Tab-separated table of C-alpha atoms in Angstrom:
chain	number	residue	atom	x	y	z
A	5	UNK	CA	29.915	-40.585	-54.761
A	6	UNK	CA	31.101	-43.831	-53.176
A	7	UNK	CA	31.638	-46.841	-55.349
A	8	UNK	CA	29.695	-49.924	-54.533
A	9	UNK	CA	32.101	-52.747	-53.710
A	10	UNK	CA	30.981	-56.288	-54.381
A	11	UNK	CA	31.238	-58.394	-51.255
A	12	UNK	CA	30.339	-61.977	-50.674
A	13	UNK	CA	27.723	-62.569	-47.997
A	14	UNK	CA	29.059	-63.507	-44.557
A	15	UNK	CA	27.487	-66.954	-44.787
A	16	UNK	CA	29.445	-67.708	-47.987
A	17	UNK	CA	33.100	-68.105	-46.952
A	18	UNK	CA	35.623	-68.540	-49.729
A	19	UNK	CA	38.914	-70.040	-48.696
A	20	UNK	CA	41.784	-67.896	-50.012
A	21	UNK	CA	43.930	-70.993	-50.260
A	22	UNK	CA	41.317	-72.608	-52.480
A	23	UNK	CA	41.449	-69.560	-54.747
A	24	UNK	CA	45.228	-70.061	-54.959
A	25	UNK	CA	44.636	-73.719	-55.810
A	26	UNK	CA	42.283	-72.790	-58.624
A	27	UNK	CA	44.868	-70.342	-59.921
A	28	UNK	CA	47.512	-73.083	-59.792
A	29	UNK	CA	45.241	-75.402	-61.768
A	30	UNK	CA	44.764	-72.646	-64.344
A	31	UNK	CA	48.510	-72.144	-64.558
A	32	UNK	CA	49.021	-75.873	-65.092
A	33	UNK	CA	46.379	-75.818	-67.817
A	34	UNK	CA	47.996	-72.897	-69.630
A	35	UNK	CA	51.670	-73.682	-68.956
A	36	UNK	CA	52.028	-77.346	-68.015
A	37	UNK	CA	55.441	-78.666	-67.082
A	38	UNK	CA	56.648	-81.012	-69.808
A	39	UNK	CA	59.894	-82.812	-70.628
A	40	UNK	CA	62.815	-81.844	-68.397
A	41	UNK	CA	60.629	-79.253	-66.660
A	42	UNK	CA	58.258	-82.052	-65.651
A	43	UNK	CA	61.190	-84.006	-64.190
A	44	UNK	CA	62.227	-80.996	-62.134
A	45	UNK	CA	58.632	-80.396	-61.030
A	46	UNK	CA	58.211	-84.028	-59.965
A	47	UNK	CA	61.449	-83.946	-57.958
A	48	UNK	CA	60.482	-80.678	-56.290
A	49	UNK	CA	57.044	-82.073	-55.561
A	50	UNK	CA	58.530	-85.149	-53.899
A	51	UNK	CA	60.754	-83.004	-51.694
A	52	UNK	CA	57.842	-80.667	-50.873
A	53	UNK	CA	55.678	-83.583	-49.726
A	54	UNK	CA	58.466	-84.914	-47.487
A	55	UNK	CA	58.974	-81.438	-45.981
A	56	UNK	CA	55.257	-81.001	-45.522
A	57	UNK	CA	54.813	-84.208	-43.545
A	58	UNK	CA	57.964	-83.548	-41.547
A	59	UNK	CA	56.388	-80.269	-40.431
A	60	UNK	CA	53.105	-82.064	-39.718
A	61	UNK	CA	54.900	-84.488	-37.452
A	62	UNK	CA	56.889	-81.772	-35.703
A	63	UNK	CA	53.837	-79.593	-35.043
A	64	UNK	CA	51.347	-82.275	-34.035
A	65	UNK	CA	51.292	-82.686	-30.263
A	66	UNK	CA	51.027	-86.414	-29.639
A	67	UNK	CA	50.435	-85.711	-25.949
A	68	UNK	CA	47.497	-83.465	-26.817
A	69	UNK	CA	46.024	-86.134	-29.049
A	70	UNK	CA	46.574	-88.889	-26.484
A	71	UNK	CA	45.205	-86.811	-23.610
A	72	UNK	CA	41.949	-86.675	-25.472
A	73	UNK	CA	41.648	-90.458	-25.255
A	74	UNK	CA	40.081	-89.949	-21.847
A	75	UNK	CA	37.022	-88.913	-23.826
A	76	UNK	CA	37.296	-92.143	-25.788
A	77	UNK	CA	33.618	-92.379	-26.760
A	78	UNK	CA	33.781	-89.064	-28.612
A	79	UNK	CA	36.995	-89.973	-30.454
A	80	UNK	CA	35.743	-93.432	-31.326
A	81	UNK	CA	32.567	-91.895	-32.747
A	82	UNK	CA	34.547	-89.363	-34.805
A	83	UNK	CA	36.924	-92.020	-36.141
A	84	UNK	CA	33.999	-94.292	-37.022
A	85	UNK	CA	32.386	-91.485	-39.022
A	86	UNK	CA	35.669	-90.583	-40.766
A	87	UNK	CA	37.041	-94.028	-41.556
A	88	UNK	CA	33.977	-96.314	-41.544
A	89	UNK	CA	30.781	-94.449	-42.483
A	90	UNK	CA	32.442	-92.234	-45.089
A	91	UNK	CA	34.141	-95.166	-46.922
A	92	UNK	CA	30.912	-97.191	-46.830
A	93	UNK	CA	29.031	-94.332	-48.493
A	94	UNK	CA	31.848	-94.044	-51.023
A	95	UNK	CA	31.592	-97.726	-51.857
A	96	UNK	CA	27.820	-97.391	-52.215
A	97	UNK	CA	28.390	-94.640	-54.798
A	98	UNK	CA	29.882	-97.303	-57.076
A	99	UNK	CA	26.324	-97.805	-58.352
A	100	UNK	CA	26.538	-94.356	-59.975
A	101	UNK	CA	29.229	-95.501	-62.431
A	102	UNK	CA	29.085	-94.990	-65.401
A	103	UNK	CA	25.658	-93.381	-65.736
A	104	UNK	CA	26.396	-90.405	-63.449
A	105	UNK	CA	30.110	-90.545	-62.582
A	106	UNK	CA	33.005	-91.580	-64.754
A	107	UNK	CA	35.379	-94.200	-63.307
A	108	UNK	CA	38.082	-91.546	-62.822
A	109	UNK	CA	35.756	-89.201	-60.925
A	110	UNK	CA	34.480	-92.083	-58.838
A	111	UNK	CA	38.054	-92.949	-57.878
A	112	UNK	CA	38.539	-89.394	-56.675
A	113	UNK	CA	35.254	-89.507	-54.759
A	114	UNK	CA	36.255	-92.757	-53.096
A	115	UNK	CA	39.654	-91.321	-52.170
A	116	UNK	CA	37.872	-88.305	-50.677
A	117	UNK	CA	35.992	-90.664	-48.352
A	118	UNK	CA	39.299	-92.080	-47.030
A	119	UNK	CA	41.017	-88.796	-46.147
A	120	UNK	CA	41.322	-87.868	-42.438
A	121	UNK	CA	39.335	-85.097	-40.836
A	122	UNK	CA	40.497	-81.503	-40.913
A	123	UNK	CA	41.775	-79.802	-37.761
A	124	UNK	CA	41.727	-76.017	-38.152
A	125	UNK	CA	38.296	-75.495	-39.676
A	126	UNK	CA	36.704	-78.050	-37.321
A	127	UNK	CA	38.065	-76.108	-34.368
A	128	UNK	CA	36.980	-72.766	-35.852
A	129	UNK	CA	33.412	-73.871	-36.582
A	130	UNK	CA	33.074	-75.603	-33.201
A	131	UNK	CA	34.172	-72.385	-31.512
A	132	UNK	CA	31.668	-70.293	-33.503
A	133	UNK	CA	28.882	-72.751	-32.640
A	134	UNK	CA	29.833	-72.613	-28.918
A	135	UNK	CA	30.683	-76.287	-28.788
A	136	UNK	CA	33.397	-78.237	-26.996
A	137	UNK	CA	36.520	-76.698	-28.551
A	138	UNK	CA	38.924	-78.856	-26.521
A	139	UNK	CA	37.195	-81.995	-27.821
A	140	UNK	CA	37.388	-80.672	-31.396
A	141	UNK	CA	41.134	-80.056	-31.029
A	142	UNK	CA	41.758	-83.560	-29.710
A	143	UNK	CA	39.418	-85.199	-32.243
A	144	UNK	CA	41.018	-83.427	-35.213
A	145	UNK	CA	44.555	-84.099	-34.002
A	146	UNK	CA	43.845	-87.750	-33.298
A	147	UNK	CA	42.152	-88.208	-36.672
A	148	UNK	CA	45.178	-86.705	-38.444
A	149	UNK	CA	47.534	-88.901	-36.461
A	150	UNK	CA	45.572	-92.062	-37.284
A	151	UNK	CA	44.996	-90.990	-40.882
A	152	UNK	CA	48.722	-90.836	-41.632
A	153	UNK	CA	48.735	-94.643	-41.364
A	154	UNK	CA	45.127	-95.630	-41.931
A	155	UNK	CA	44.350	-93.620	-45.081
A	156	UNK	CA	47.098	-95.245	-47.226
A	157	UNK	CA	46.142	-98.690	-45.913
A	158	UNK	CA	42.470	-98.137	-46.692
A	159	UNK	CA	43.430	-96.749	-50.079
A	160	UNK	CA	45.446	-99.865	-50.827
A	161	UNK	CA	42.503	-102.047	-49.846
A	162	UNK	CA	39.527	-100.101	-51.201
A	163	UNK	CA	40.954	-98.446	-54.306
A	164	UNK	CA	42.636	-101.627	-55.485
A	165	UNK	CA	39.329	-103.469	-55.032
A	166	UNK	CA	37.583	-100.722	-56.995
A	167	UNK	CA	39.956	-101.211	-59.901
A	168	UNK	CA	41.743	-97.888	-59.495
A	169	UNK	CA	45.122	-99.241	-60.484
A	170	UNK	CA	46.486	-98.974	-56.951
A	171	UNK	CA	49.649	-101.045	-56.391
A	172	UNK	CA	51.985	-102.153	-53.623
A	173	UNK	CA	54.567	-99.708	-55.002
A	174	UNK	CA	52.232	-96.900	-53.946
A	175	UNK	CA	52.340	-98.124	-50.350
A	176	UNK	CA	56.143	-98.147	-50.442
A	177	UNK	CA	56.078	-94.582	-51.744
A	178	UNK	CA	53.734	-93.633	-48.906
A	179	UNK	CA	56.094	-95.134	-46.332
A	180	UNK	CA	59.102	-93.291	-47.776
A	181	UNK	CA	57.530	-89.921	-48.566
A	182	UNK	CA	54.901	-89.640	-45.832
A	183	UNK	CA	55.496	-91.882	-42.839
A	184	UNK	CA	59.265	-91.541	-42.478
A	185	UNK	CA	59.250	-87.710	-42.541
A	186	UNK	CA	56.279	-87.667	-40.177
A	187	UNK	CA	58.006	-89.963	-37.671
A	188	UNK	CA	61.213	-87.906	-37.962
A	189	UNK	CA	59.244	-84.754	-37.179
A	190	UNK	CA	57.682	-86.407	-34.128
A	191	UNK	CA	61.074	-87.548	-32.849
A	192	UNK	CA	62.618	-84.090	-33.277
A	193	UNK	CA	59.617	-82.212	-31.942
A	194	UNK	CA	61.048	-81.722	-28.446
A	195	UNK	CA	63.986	-79.746	-29.884
A	196	UNK	CA	62.344	-77.806	-32.710
A	197	UNK	CA	58.800	-77.190	-31.415
A	198	UNK	CA	59.763	-73.773	-30.044
A	199	UNK	CA	61.317	-72.702	-33.351
A	200	UNK	CA	58.235	-73.835	-35.249
A	201	UNK	CA	55.939	-71.937	-32.880
A	202	UNK	CA	57.953	-68.708	-33.237
A	203	UNK	CA	57.937	-68.907	-37.046
A	204	UNK	CA	54.416	-70.234	-37.439
A	205	UNK	CA	53.326	-67.707	-40.066
A	206	UNK	CA	56.353	-68.272	-42.289
A	207	UNK	CA	56.064	-72.047	-42.029
A	208	UNK	CA	52.355	-71.778	-42.823
A	209	UNK	CA	53.311	-70.199	-46.143
A	210	UNK	CA	55.815	-73.021	-46.674
A	211	UNK	CA	53.009	-75.536	-46.095
A	212	UNK	CA	50.719	-73.942	-48.607
A	213	UNK	CA	53.476	-73.377	-51.127
A	214	UNK	CA	54.388	-77.053	-50.912
A	215	UNK	CA	50.797	-78.084	-51.559
A	216	UNK	CA	50.507	-75.706	-54.502
A	217	UNK	CA	53.678	-77.213	-55.964
A	218	UNK	CA	52.229	-80.733	-55.604
A	219	UNK	CA	48.994	-79.639	-57.287
A	220	UNK	CA	50.858	-77.955	-60.143
A	221	UNK	CA	52.952	-81.072	-60.803
A	222	UNK	CA	49.905	-83.364	-60.681
A	223	UNK	CA	47.713	-81.216	-62.934
A	224	UNK	CA	50.585	-80.607	-65.365
A	225	UNK	CA	51.031	-84.343	-65.782
A	226	UNK	CA	47.307	-84.671	-66.361
A	227	UNK	CA	47.354	-81.970	-69.026
A	228	UNK	CA	50.270	-83.584	-70.830
A	229	UNK	CA	48.487	-86.944	-70.834
A	230	UNK	CA	45.187	-85.396	-71.896
A	231	UNK	CA	43.120	-86.827	-69.044
A	232	UNK	CA	41.029	-83.655	-68.752
A	233	UNK	CA	39.276	-84.444	-71.990
A	234	UNK	CA	37.602	-87.296	-70.137
A	235	UNK	CA	35.482	-84.906	-68.043
A	236	UNK	CA	32.573	-82.869	-69.383
A	237	UNK	CA	30.818	-79.956	-67.613
A	238	UNK	CA	27.747	-82.139	-67.152
A	239	UNK	CA	29.824	-84.769	-65.349
A	240	UNK	CA	31.272	-82.084	-63.073
A	241	UNK	CA	27.777	-80.878	-62.266
A	242	UNK	CA	26.760	-84.426	-61.421
A	243	UNK	CA	29.824	-84.731	-59.180
A	244	UNK	CA	28.807	-81.586	-57.281
A	245	UNK	CA	25.329	-83.018	-56.768
A	246	UNK	CA	26.691	-86.338	-55.488
A	247	UNK	CA	29.026	-84.562	-53.075
A	248	UNK	CA	26.173	-82.396	-51.790
A	249	UNK	CA	24.208	-85.554	-50.981
A	250	UNK	CA	27.308	-87.077	-49.356
A	251	UNK	CA	27.863	-84.034	-47.131
A	252	UNK	CA	24.175	-83.871	-46.159
A	253	UNK	CA	24.217	-87.566	-45.258
A	254	UNK	CA	27.313	-87.194	-43.063
A	255	UNK	CA	25.959	-84.110	-41.297
A	256	UNK	CA	22.758	-86.035	-40.575
A	257	UNK	CA	24.625	-89.090	-39.311
A	258	UNK	CA	26.958	-87.107	-37.058
A	259	UNK	CA	24.263	-84.801	-35.686
A	260	UNK	CA	21.481	-87.272	-34.964
A	261	UNK	CA	23.845	-90.174	-34.265
A	262	UNK	CA	25.658	-88.250	-31.520
A	263	UNK	CA	22.274	-87.278	-30.047
A	264	UNK	CA	21.148	-90.916	-29.983
A	265	UNK	CA	24.425	-91.892	-28.294
A	266	UNK	CA	23.679	-89.491	-25.454
A	267	UNK	CA	26.371	-86.860	-25.980
A	268	UNK	CA	25.800	-83.412	-24.532
A	269	UNK	CA	25.383	-80.375	-26.763
A	270	UNK	CA	29.037	-79.251	-26.857
A	271	UNK	CA	30.275	-82.728	-27.722
A	272	UNK	CA	27.586	-83.161	-30.381
A	273	UNK	CA	28.787	-80.016	-32.129
A	274	UNK	CA	32.409	-81.216	-32.051
A	275	UNK	CA	31.403	-84.594	-33.495
A	276	UNK	CA	29.266	-82.973	-36.194
A	277	UNK	CA	32.079	-80.768	-37.509
A	278	UNK	CA	35.015	-83.152	-36.988
A	279	UNK	CA	33.179	-86.219	-38.270
A	280	UNK	CA	31.757	-84.695	-41.455
A	281	UNK	CA	34.783	-82.796	-42.801
A	282	UNK	CA	37.798	-83.833	-44.861
A	283	UNK	CA	41.299	-82.369	-44.852
A	284	UNK	CA	42.426	-80.784	-48.106
A	285	UNK	CA	45.908	-80.145	-46.705
A	286	UNK	CA	46.432	-83.826	-45.891
A	287	UNK	CA	44.602	-85.259	-48.900
A	288	UNK	CA	46.401	-83.382	-51.694
A	289	UNK	CA	49.943	-84.557	-50.847
A	290	UNK	CA	48.699	-88.101	-50.256
A	291	UNK	CA	47.000	-88.118	-53.648
A	292	UNK	CA	50.186	-86.906	-55.308
A	293	UNK	CA	52.074	-89.847	-53.824
A	294	UNK	CA	49.375	-92.467	-54.308
A	295	UNK	CA	48.174	-91.631	-57.826
A	296	UNK	CA	51.147	-89.964	-59.484
A	297	UNK	CA	50.193	-88.565	-62.928
A	298	UNK	CA	46.563	-89.504	-62.329
A	299	UNK	CA	46.363	-87.292	-59.232
A	300	UNK	CA	44.795	-84.392	-61.139
A	301	UNK	CA	41.367	-85.970	-61.453
A	302	UNK	CA	41.770	-87.789	-58.136
A	303	UNK	CA	41.982	-84.534	-56.130
A	304	UNK	CA	39.239	-82.683	-58.020
A	305	UNK	CA	36.396	-84.154	-55.902
A	306	UNK	CA	38.336	-83.305	-52.727
A	307	UNK	CA	38.823	-79.689	-53.807
A	308	UNK	CA	35.115	-79.284	-54.595
A	309	UNK	CA	34.076	-80.961	-51.355
A	310	UNK	CA	36.423	-78.717	-49.366
A	311	UNK	CA	34.734	-75.508	-50.517
A	312	UNK	CA	31.287	-77.028	-50.124
A	313	UNK	CA	31.926	-78.088	-46.536
A	314	UNK	CA	33.213	-74.609	-45.668
A	315	UNK	CA	30.077	-72.945	-46.996
A	316	UNK	CA	27.592	-75.357	-45.430
A	317	UNK	CA	29.351	-75.638	-42.066
A	318	UNK	CA	29.658	-71.845	-41.784
A	319	UNK	CA	25.875	-71.542	-42.047
A	320	UNK	CA	25.381	-74.451	-39.657
A	321	UNK	CA	27.810	-73.019	-37.082
A	322	UNK	CA	26.011	-69.667	-37.038
A	323	UNK	CA	22.698	-71.443	-36.621
A	324	UNK	CA	24.075	-73.387	-33.661
A	325	UNK	CA	25.366	-70.133	-32.155
A	326	UNK	CA	21.984	-68.405	-32.581
A	327	UNK	CA	20.254	-71.375	-30.986
A	328	UNK	CA	22.696	-71.251	-28.073
A	329	UNK	CA	21.976	-67.540	-27.566
A	330	UNK	CA	18.225	-68.209	-27.600
A	331	UNK	CA	18.602	-71.056	-25.096
A	332	UNK	CA	20.784	-68.921	-22.829
A	333	UNK	CA	18.233	-66.087	-22.891
A	334	UNK	CA	15.416	-68.517	-22.153
A	335	UNK	CA	17.376	-70.012	-19.251
A	336	UNK	CA	18.169	-66.544	-17.920
A	337	UNK	CA	14.491	-65.539	-18.085
A	338	UNK	CA	13.447	-68.767	-16.403
A	339	UNK	CA	16.023	-68.254	-13.663
A	340	UNK	CA	14.880	-64.664	-13.109
A	341	UNK	CA	11.236	-65.778	-12.913
A	342	UNK	CA	12.164	-68.504	-10.438
A	343	UNK	CA	14.029	-66.020	-8.235
A	344	UNK	CA	11.130	-63.565	-8.397
A	345	UNK	CA	8.678	-66.327	-7.518
A	346	UNK	CA	10.853	-67.460	-4.611
A	347	UNK	CA	11.135	-63.882	-3.355
A	348	UNK	CA	7.376	-63.429	-3.625
A	349	UNK	CA	6.809	-66.636	-1.661
A	350	UNK	CA	9.090	-65.379	1.121
A	351	UNK	CA	7.277	-62.012	1.223
A	352	UNK	CA	3.833	-63.593	1.806
A	353	UNK	CA	4.437	-64.677	5.470
A	354	UNK	CA	6.035	-61.302	6.201
A	355	UNK	CA	3.003	-59.469	4.839
A	356	UNK	CA	0.670	-61.712	6.775
A	357	UNK	CA	2.626	-61.117	10.006
A	358	UNK	CA	2.602	-57.382	9.418
A	359	UNK	CA	-1.133	-57.533	8.750
A	360	UNK	CA	-1.696	-59.431	12.011
A	361	UNK	CA	0.406	-56.889	13.908
A	362	UNK	CA	-1.594	-54.012	12.472
A	363	UNK	CA	-4.875	-55.729	13.395
A	364	UNK	CA	-3.703	-56.405	16.908
A	365	UNK	CA	-2.556	-52.821	17.312
A	366	UNK	CA	-5.884	-51.562	15.991
A	367	UNK	CA	-7.805	-53.797	18.356
A	368	UNK	CA	-5.683	-52.684	21.264
A	369	UNK	CA	-6.198	-49.041	20.392
A	370	UNK	CA	-9.922	-49.527	19.990
A	371	UNK	CA	-10.155	-51.360	23.294
A	372	UNK	CA	-8.135	-48.733	25.098
A	373	UNK	CA	-10.143	-45.900	23.674
A	374	UNK	CA	-13.408	-47.593	24.548
A	375	UNK	CA	-12.193	-48.321	28.038
A	376	UNK	CA	-11.095	-44.736	28.612
A	377	UNK	CA	-14.287	-43.374	27.108
A	378	UNK	CA	-16.375	-45.700	29.236
A	379	UNK	CA	-14.529	-44.709	32.386
A	380	UNK	CA	-14.959	-41.016	31.573
A	381	UNK	CA	-18.660	-41.427	31.014
A	382	UNK	CA	-19.028	-43.343	34.235
A	383	UNK	CA	-17.140	-40.715	36.234
A	384	UNK	CA	-19.126	-37.940	34.702
A	385	UNK	CA	-22.344	-39.790	35.445
A	386	UNK	CA	-21.247	-40.381	39.048
A	387	UNK	CA	-20.339	-36.709	39.586
A	388	UNK	CA	-23.639	-35.645	38.078
A	389	UNK	CA	-25.573	-37.952	40.409
A	390	UNK	CA	-23.683	-36.641	43.454
A	391	UNK	CA	-24.348	-33.049	42.537
A	392	UNK	CA	-28.012	-33.794	42.156
A	393	UNK	CA	-28.192	-35.239	45.664
A	394	UNK	CA	-26.562	-32.200	47.194
A	395	UNK	CA	-29.030	-29.853	45.522
A	396	UNK	CA	-31.785	-31.835	46.997
């Protein structure tokens, strides 16, 4: 007898990396780094962030991102959704404090709205939905490139105005830990790009390990300071509801907005997925640098939003794909009917000509037969008359 194995439905994707993140948070809750261990964890976290952004800079093809500028309307639309519409919705959510969201959770929600778009999942969902994959690659890459500079600047402007305790020292930390390694990676890309491509799987584990280390250090500091006692399960449930509304609003804006702007179907799909998603891989290290010990609560909304966007966009991508299949079948049927109609139209004159030929042949045969029969009757009549005269 076979055992029944529990499997999640195909429309409910669970990111394995997110599971690892949850496990890291649990480890920080049970065994937080304190004292000298916290100092070591903070130092390792700082080095991991620098390494992470060095690898980002070395892997990101600036040429690929810049080549996409030829489709400037699409990229401008995606950037406007990521860095204008999202922050405006985040600022509007300020009205939910303190009745629905605590100030700390609101700070994390606002930071979520400033993070650049994700690259890999946008490309994957655009491909599943049969959209413009090349546009999704360029849009995601360009958003990441711009976000390296724009996200910290927006954070300094918006979070400081929201009273999040953001300071100029945070911007200096961003320049040292994020921008300098990123620029160094870009400058060295021409020499190390081949090495990075050959060892992509190993370096992918390095990326994720670095992020897990940053999350462990941030959540450990939060546990030591007792900031988790500020959040109740009801507040977390409210946060999930607010993020669901935020994601629905962005999907509506990107989908119908791109349609109103006159983009074709493939480009609309790329805009929908690239303009409504946020990068967990880019946001977590930035939060660690920008918020320090307060990063634990700051990244919680981003982690929840990440899983939510994966689940919703997976369903949406499959729906787009099914619609594309239906449209293709309808177009194929219409094309076949048009060809059959055109063939039938060409056959009508041929049938009419053949019908005329048959009629003419029938008339000719009838005429010939009548003529021959008439001549025979006349001859026979003539012979009969002659014979009658001779008898007389």
